[in-house]
Amino acid sequence: MSAVKIDKSWVAGFATVAVLFAGGCTAAAAPTVGSASDPEQVVGTATPATNEQTVGETAVDPVAADGAMTGLAALPIRDRAPKSGYDRAQFGQAWTDNVTIAGGHNGCDTRNDILARDLVYITTDPMTRDCTVLSGTLDDVYTGKTIRFVRGVDTSSAVQIDHVVALSDAWQKGAQQLDEATRRNLANDPRNLQAVDGPTNQGKSDSDASAWLPPNLAYRCVYVNRQIEVKAAYGLWVTQSEHDAMARELASCGATGSAAPAPAPAPAPAPAPAPAAVSPAGAGAPSGEVFYPNCKAVRSAGAAPLHRGEPGYRAAMDSDGDGVACE
């Protein structure tokens, strides 16, 4: 006997543009490397956004788009790092509850948490303390379709859980430098997870925004905004092509700001050099030369007489021009 539970508050709450991370995974049992349920491991499945059959119309929201554009401008732009060393296991056990972000340590695995959040009219298994979602209906934000979910070996893959920022994409853009606990959070953060149409998730694979965007035009700006928020939250960067694709999408949604990185502040002007010491003798007196204003001063200093070439000698004090002053 299954318990029926409808929780639309999760769905409404998820309208916020928050994201976390990783590549698409199915609602079925934990995927194995190289299986169709782990699209990041399947070679050649990525579908460029330009080849998708789009649906709907672009949603224009200048305020949200400007906010996302500001966030995009703050992301570092760097080349993609090598994928060497990437493995799904680098982000912890799939759908682990052992995380310190929202939903962590609630007794349910992350996959079922997201199904319960994103589906409506769900039924759950009371033998799992209502953690396991047995069935429900998904209003898919990626395609605009309504999809019936029924848990089972042959049916679970109809609805999959997508990492908005794919894990392997994150690995190549900064996640290699995160510790294991932070990568585990990234892979299970509800902000970065979305229940979606299975085949569409397979088509996305580990693509970034320069290669793939949801076919549903009305959701693209939300999707880009979520990617930006996740990358900012985990200190990840974007490539130049990814940055440009995001900026174009946000502009189409009404953004009026610029995604150009803020210019570096102008360097402070160098302090003016200290003025050189000038002899009181005025023009023609070498800087720093001993100066006596008159012979009285010379005699008071015990320096009289002064011979031509000695410090302090001046022709003006040598009245007879014999080369000896203050005789």
GROMACS .gro file of C-alpha atoms in nm:
model
  327
    1MET     CA    1   0.000   0.000   0.000
    2SER     CA    2   0.144   0.339  -0.089
    3ALA     CA    3   0.074   0.670   0.070
    4VAL     CA    4  -0.044   0.958  -0.149
    5LYS     CA    5   0.129   1.288  -0.082
    6ILE     CA    6   0.094   1.612  -0.277
    7ASP     CA    7   0.353   1.875  -0.197
    8LYS     CA    8   0.327   2.172  -0.430
    9SER     CA    9   0.519   2.399  -0.195
   10TRP     CA   10   0.841   2.234  -0.307
   11VAL     CA   11   0.752   2.314  -0.666
   12ALA     CA   12   0.675   2.678  -0.591
   13GLY     CA   13   0.985   2.715  -0.386
   14PHE     CA   14   1.196   2.588  -0.665
   15ALA     CA   15   1.097   2.873  -0.892
   16THR     CA   16   1.387   3.059  -0.736
   17VAL     CA   17   1.692   3.070  -0.948
   18ALA     CA   18   1.940   2.881  -0.742
   19VAL     CA   19   2.164   2.607  -0.863
   20LEU     CA   20   2.419   2.355  -0.772
   21PHE     CA   21   2.592   2.115  -0.990
   22ALA     CA   22   2.678   1.806  -1.195
   23GLY     CA   23   2.575   1.598  -1.493
   24GLY     CA   24   2.242   1.435  -1.567
   25CYS     CA   25   2.141   1.123  -1.374
   26THR     CA   26   1.823   0.923  -1.379
   27ALA     CA   27   1.553   0.878  -1.123
   28ALA     CA   28   1.625   0.508  -1.126
   29ALA     CA   29   1.886   0.331  -0.917
   30ALA     CA   30   2.228   0.491  -0.882
   31PRO     CA   31   2.389   0.496  -1.228
   32THR     CA   32   2.696   0.301  -1.317
   33VAL     CA   33   2.980   0.457  -1.510
   34GLY     CA   34   2.920   0.440  -1.882
   35SER     CA   35   2.550   0.357  -1.853
   36ALA     CA   36   2.278   0.546  -2.033
   37SER     CA   37   2.160   0.671  -1.695
   38ASP     CA   38   2.484   0.862  -1.649
   39PRO     CA   39   2.486   1.092  -1.954
   40GLU     CA   40   2.816   1.258  -1.863
   41GLN     CA   41   2.991   0.927  -1.923
   42VAL     CA   42   2.827   0.857  -2.259
   43VAL     CA   43   3.045   0.980  -2.545
   44GLY     CA   44   2.884   1.170  -2.830
   45THR     CA   45   2.542   1.240  -2.680
   46ALA     CA   46   2.568   1.617  -2.640
   47THR     CA   47   2.324   1.811  -2.858
   48PRO     CA   48   2.406   2.175  -2.943
   49ALA     CA   49   2.139   2.421  -2.840
   50THR     CA   50   2.100   2.536  -3.198
   51ASN     CA   51   1.985   2.187  -3.302
   52GLU     CA   52   1.710   2.160  -3.040
   53GLN     CA   53   1.348   2.193  -3.150
   54THR     CA   54   1.253   2.492  -2.938
   55VAL     CA   55   0.911   2.547  -2.785
   56GLY     CA   56   0.737   2.843  -2.622
   57GLU     CA   57   0.850   3.204  -2.620
   58THR     CA   58   1.132   3.377  -2.441
   59ALA     CA   59   1.024   3.506  -2.101
   60VAL     CA   60   1.121   3.872  -2.062
   61ASP     CA   61   1.209   3.976  -1.707
   62PRO     CA   62   1.450   4.273  -1.714
   63VAL     CA   63   1.497   4.286  -1.336
   64ALA     CA   64   1.594   3.920  -1.301
   65ALA     CA   65   1.799   3.931  -1.621
   66ASP     CA   66   1.994   4.236  -1.506
   67GLY     CA   67   2.065   4.067  -1.174
   68ALA     CA   68   2.195   3.760  -1.354
   69MET     CA   69   2.403   3.977  -1.587
   70THR     CA   70   2.568   4.137  -1.285
   71GLY     CA   71   2.643   3.792  -1.147
   72LEU     CA   72   2.787   3.682  -1.480
   73ALA     CA   73   3.019   3.982  -1.492
   74ALA     CA   74   3.165   3.873  -1.159
   75LEU     CA   75   3.255   3.520  -1.277
   76PRO     CA   76   3.617   3.467  -1.380
   77ILE     CA   77   3.675   3.387  -1.749
   78ARG     CA   78   3.935   3.118  -1.808
   79ASP     CA   79   4.009   2.833  -2.046
   80ARG     CA   80   3.867   2.491  -1.968
   81ALA     CA   81   4.110   2.276  -1.766
   82PRO     CA   82   4.187   1.919  -1.878
   83LYS     CA   83   3.924   1.659  -1.789
   84SER     CA   84   4.195   1.419  -1.673
   85GLY     CA   85   4.120   1.271  -1.334
   86TYR     CA   86   3.745   1.322  -1.358
   87ASP     CA   87   3.524   1.049  -1.221
   88ARG     CA   88   3.173   1.066  -1.077
   89ALA     CA   89   3.318   0.920  -0.757
   90GLN     CA   90   3.517   1.242  -0.711
   91PHE     CA   91   3.184   1.395  -0.603
   92GLY     CA   92   3.100   1.126  -0.349
   93GLN     CA   93   2.846   0.846  -0.354
   94ALA     CA   94   2.561   0.927  -0.590
   95TRP     CA   95   2.265   1.091  -0.415
   96THR     CA   96   2.419   1.062  -0.069
   97ASP     CA   97   2.235   1.220   0.223
   98ASN     CA   98   2.568   1.288   0.392
   99VAL     CA   99   2.594   1.654   0.293
  100THR     CA  100   2.578   1.987   0.472
  101ILE     CA  101   2.348   2.173   0.234
  102ALA     CA  102   1.966   2.189   0.225
  103GLY     CA  103   1.814   1.842   0.250
  104GLY     CA  104   2.125   1.685   0.398
  105HIS     CA  105   2.085   1.433   0.682
  106ASN     CA  106   1.707   1.426   0.645
  107GLY     CA  107   1.703   1.047   0.612
  108CYS     CA  108   1.614   1.045   0.240
  109ASP     CA  109   1.851   1.022  -0.057
  110THR     CA  110   1.889   1.330  -0.276
  111ARG     CA  111   1.727   1.174  -0.584
  112ASN     CA  112   1.401   1.112  -0.402
  113ASP     CA  113   1.419   1.454  -0.234
  114ILE     CA  114   1.423   1.618  -0.578
  115LEU     CA  115   1.147   1.395  -0.718
  116ALA     CA  116   0.931   1.485  -0.418
  117ARG     CA  117   1.005   1.853  -0.473
  118ASP     CA  118   0.950   1.874  -0.849
  119LEU     CA  119   0.666   1.625  -0.908
  120VAL     CA  120   0.301   1.672  -0.812
  121TYR     CA  121   0.040   1.415  -0.718
  122ILE     CA  122   0.312   1.187  -0.586
  123THR     CA  123   0.275   0.854  -0.412
  124THR     CA  124   0.544   0.735  -0.174
  125ASP     CA  125   0.644   0.409  -0.013
  126PRO     CA  126   0.549   0.407   0.358
  127MET     CA  127   0.804   0.130   0.418
  128THR     CA  128   1.078   0.389   0.347
  129ARG     CA  129   0.926   0.651   0.579
  130ASP     CA  130   0.774   0.802   0.265
  131CYS     CA  131   1.118   0.875   0.119
  132THR     CA  132   1.090   0.669  -0.199
  133VAL     CA  133   0.870   0.831  -0.465
  134LEU     CA  134   0.670   0.563  -0.647
  135SER     CA  135   0.480   0.779  -0.894
  136GLY     CA  136   0.391   1.134  -0.979
  137THR     CA  137   0.350   1.392  -1.255
  138LEU     CA  138   0.622   1.621  -1.383
  139ASP     CA  139   0.555   1.953  -1.554
  140ASP     CA  140   0.892   1.954  -1.727
  141VAL     CA  141   1.059   2.296  -1.734
  142TYR     CA  142   1.307   2.190  -2.003
  143THR     CA  143   1.051   2.085  -2.265
  144GLY     CA  144   0.717   2.221  -2.146
  145LYS     CA  145   0.576   1.866  -2.153
  146THR     CA  146   0.376   1.690  -1.883
  147ILE     CA  147   0.536   1.355  -1.803
  148ARG     CA  148   0.399   1.069  -1.593
  149PHE     CA  149   0.657   0.911  -1.363
  150VAL     CA  150   0.627   0.552  -1.243
  151ARG     CA  151   0.914   0.399  -1.051
  152GLY     CA  152   1.047   0.083  -1.210
  153VAL     CA  153   1.339  -0.071  -1.395
  154ASP     CA  154   1.184   0.004  -1.734
  155THR     CA  155   1.005   0.328  -1.648
  156SER     CA  156   1.211   0.537  -1.403
  157SER     CA  157   1.434   0.678  -1.677
  158ALA     CA  158   1.141   0.876  -1.822
  159VAL     CA  159   1.216   1.133  -1.551
  160GLN     CA  160   1.580   1.198  -1.465
  161ILE     CA  161   1.757   1.433  -1.226
  162ASP     CA  162   1.978   1.683  -1.408
  163HIS     CA  163   2.272   1.862  -1.257
  164VAL     CA  164   2.217   2.211  -1.395
  165VAL     CA  165   2.592   2.264  -1.394
  166ALA     CA  166   2.720   1.925  -1.506
  167LEU     CA  167   2.973   1.762  -1.275
  168SER     CA  168   3.235   1.704  -1.540
  169ASP     CA  169   3.192   2.063  -1.661
  170ALA     CA  170   3.245   2.180  -1.304
  171TRP     CA  171   3.550   1.955  -1.272
  172GLN     CA  172   3.710   2.133  -1.567
  173LYS     CA  173   3.621   2.479  -1.435
  174GLY     CA  174   3.742   2.482  -1.079
  175ALA     CA  175   3.593   2.184  -0.893
  176GLN     CA  176   3.924   1.997  -0.912
  177GLN     CA  177   4.047   2.246  -0.654
  178LEU     CA  178   3.758   2.188  -0.411
  179ASP     CA  179   3.785   1.945  -0.122
  180GLU     CA  180   3.584   1.623  -0.130
  181ALA     CA  181   3.316   1.746   0.111
  182THR     CA  182   3.250   2.059  -0.098
  183ARG     CA  183   3.232   1.856  -0.420
  184ARG     CA  184   2.984   1.623  -0.246
  185ASN     CA  185   2.772   1.925  -0.154
  186LEU     CA  186   2.791   2.050  -0.510
  187ALA     CA  187   2.664   1.720  -0.648
  188ASN     CA  188   2.366   1.712  -0.411
  189ASP     CA  189   2.276   2.078  -0.372
  190PRO     CA  190   1.905   2.124  -0.456
  191ARG     CA  191   1.988   2.453  -0.626
  192ASN     CA  192   2.174   2.261  -0.894
  193LEU     CA  193   1.928   1.976  -0.938
  194GLN     CA  194   1.616   1.954  -1.150
  195ALA     CA  195   1.381   1.666  -1.237
  196VAL     CA  196   1.348   1.671  -1.616
  197ASP     CA  197   1.253   1.474  -1.925
  198GLY     CA  198   1.494   1.177  -1.949
  199PRO     CA  199   1.581   1.190  -2.321
  200THR     CA  200   1.638   1.566  -2.304
  201ASN     CA  201   1.874   1.520  -2.013
  202GLN     CA  202   2.064   1.254  -2.210
  203GLY     CA  203   2.095   1.499  -2.498
  204LYS     CA  204   2.244   1.765  -2.272
  205SER     CA  205   2.513   1.531  -2.134
  206ASP     CA  206   2.784   1.752  -1.977
  207SER     CA  207   2.740   2.052  -2.209
  208ASP     CA  208   2.769   2.409  -2.087
  209ALA     CA  209   2.553   2.700  -2.205
  210SER     CA  210   2.761   2.753  -2.518
  211ALA     CA  211   2.662   2.406  -2.647
  212TRP     CA  212   2.319   2.337  -2.495
  213LEU     CA  213   2.018   2.525  -2.361
  214PRO     CA  214   1.670   2.388  -2.275
  215PRO     CA  215   1.437   2.358  -2.574
  216ASN     CA  216   1.174   2.550  -2.374
  217LEU     CA  217   1.255   2.914  -2.457
  218ALA     CA  218   1.055   3.038  -2.160
  219TYR     CA  219   1.293   2.862  -1.919
  220ARG     CA  220   1.629   2.949  -2.072
  221CYS     CA  221   1.697   3.265  -1.876
  222VAL     CA  222   1.607   3.093  -1.549
  223TYR     CA  223   1.837   2.806  -1.647
  224VAL     CA  224   2.128   3.041  -1.725
  225ASN     CA  225   2.065   3.234  -1.404
  226ARG     CA  226   2.079   2.909  -1.204
  227GLN     CA  227   2.408   2.813  -1.365
  228ILE     CA  228   2.555   3.152  -1.279
  229GLU     CA  229   2.441   3.127  -0.916
  230VAL     CA  230   2.583   2.777  -0.875
  231LYS     CA  231   2.916   2.870  -1.030
  232ALA     CA  232   2.939   3.175  -0.807
  233ALA     CA  233   2.849   2.973  -0.497
  234TYR     CA  234   3.123   2.716  -0.560
  235GLY     CA  235   3.391   2.942  -0.702
  236LEU     CA  236   3.377   2.801  -1.056
  237TRP     CA  237   3.464   2.990  -1.372
  238VAL     CA  238   3.325   3.015  -1.726
  239THR     CA  239   3.497   2.997  -2.062
  240GLN     CA  240   3.477   3.293  -2.299
  241SER     CA  241   3.232   3.115  -2.531
  242GLU     CA  242   3.016   3.012  -2.235
  243HIS     CA  243   3.021   3.367  -2.098
  244ASP     CA  244   2.918   3.510  -2.434
  245ALA     CA  245   2.634   3.258  -2.478
  246MET     CA  246   2.498   3.341  -2.133
  247ALA     CA  247   2.519   3.714  -2.200
  248ARG     CA  248   2.329   3.677  -2.529
  249GLU     CA  249   2.054   3.477  -2.360
  250LEU     CA  250   2.015   3.726  -2.077
  251ALA     CA  251   2.002   4.014  -2.325
  252SER     CA  252   1.717   3.839  -2.504
  253CYS     CA  253   1.530   3.832  -2.173
  254GLY     CA  254   1.553   4.207  -2.127
  255ALA     CA  255   1.885   4.260  -1.953
  256THR     CA  256   2.016   4.610  -2.016
  257GLY     CA  257   2.340   4.584  -1.822
  258SER     CA  258   2.673   4.458  -1.945
  259ALA     CA  259   2.839   4.128  -1.862
  260ALA     CA  260   3.183   4.270  -1.928
  261PRO     CA  261   3.408   4.221  -1.629
  262ALA     CA  262   3.437   4.533  -1.417
  263PRO     CA  263   3.748   4.731  -1.514
  264ALA     CA  264   4.035   4.705  -1.274
  265PRO     CA  265   4.066   5.014  -1.057
  266ALA     CA  266   4.318   5.266  -1.181
  267PRO     CA  267   4.645   5.240  -0.994
  268ALA     CA  268   4.705   5.509  -0.734
  269PRO     CA  269   4.932   5.784  -0.866
  270ALA     CA  270   5.292   5.751  -0.758
  271PRO     CA  271   5.388   5.998  -0.487
  272ALA     CA  272   5.563   6.305  -0.616
  273PRO     CA  273   5.938   6.286  -0.565
  274ALA     CA  274   6.075   6.494  -0.282
  275PRO     CA  275   6.214   6.824  -0.410
  276ALA     CA  276   6.589   6.825  -0.443
  277ALA     CA  277   6.775   7.024  -0.183
  278VAL     CA  278   6.861   7.364  -0.321
  279SER     CA  279   7.151   7.565  -0.191
  280PRO     CA  280   7.049   7.904  -0.047
  281ALA     CA  281   7.306   8.049  -0.280
  282GLY     CA  282   7.037   8.038  -0.546
  283ALA     CA  283   7.086   7.975  -0.912
  284GLY     CA  284   7.418   7.833  -1.006
  285ALA     CA  285   7.495   7.683  -0.664
  286PRO     CA  286   7.531   7.305  -0.681
  287SER     CA  287   7.271   7.111  -0.488
  288GLY     CA  288   7.393   7.015  -0.143
  289GLU     CA  289   7.710   7.244  -0.156
  290VAL     CA  290   7.830   7.409   0.170
  291PHE     CA  291   7.712   7.770   0.175
  292TYR     CA  292   7.822   8.062   0.383
  293PRO     CA  293   7.622   8.385   0.338
  294ASN     CA  294   7.925   8.604   0.426
  295CYS     CA  295   8.275   8.600   0.566
  296LYS     CA  296   8.144   8.652   0.921
  297ALA     CA  297   7.971   8.318   0.890
  298VAL     CA  298   8.288   8.162   0.751
  299ARG     CA  299   8.494   8.293   1.044
  300SER     CA  300   8.226   8.188   1.298
  301ALA     CA  301   8.245   7.836   1.153
  302GLY     CA  302   8.625   7.841   1.186
  303ALA     CA  303   8.660   7.784   0.814
  304ALA     CA  304   8.842   8.107   0.718
  305PRO     CA  305   9.022   8.159   0.496
  306LEU     CA  306   8.855   7.974   0.209
  307HIS     CA  307   9.060   7.879  -0.092
  308ARG     CA  308   8.925   7.836  -0.439
  309GLY     CA  309   8.792   7.476  -0.470
  310GLU     CA  310   8.717   7.431  -0.099
  311PRO     CA  311   8.359   7.377   0.015
  312GLY     CA  312   8.185   7.710   0.069
  313TYR     CA  313   8.422   7.921  -0.145
  314ARG     CA  314   8.245   8.176  -0.362
  315ALA     CA  315   8.400   8.435  -0.589
  316ALA     CA  316   8.169   8.697  -0.438
  317MET     CA  317   8.360   8.668  -0.108
  318ASP     CA  318   8.705   8.688  -0.281
  319SER     CA  319   8.726   9.068  -0.316
  320ASP     CA  320   9.074   9.081  -0.468
  321GLY     CA  321   9.028   8.775  -0.687
  322ASP     CA  322   9.342   8.605  -0.565
  323GLY     CA  323   9.165   8.274  -0.499
  324VAL     CA  324   9.151   8.326  -0.123
  325ALA     CA  325   8.826   8.445   0.038
  326CYS     CA  326   8.770   8.588   0.385
  327GLU     CA  327   9.141   8.650   0.453
   0.00000   0.00000   0.00000
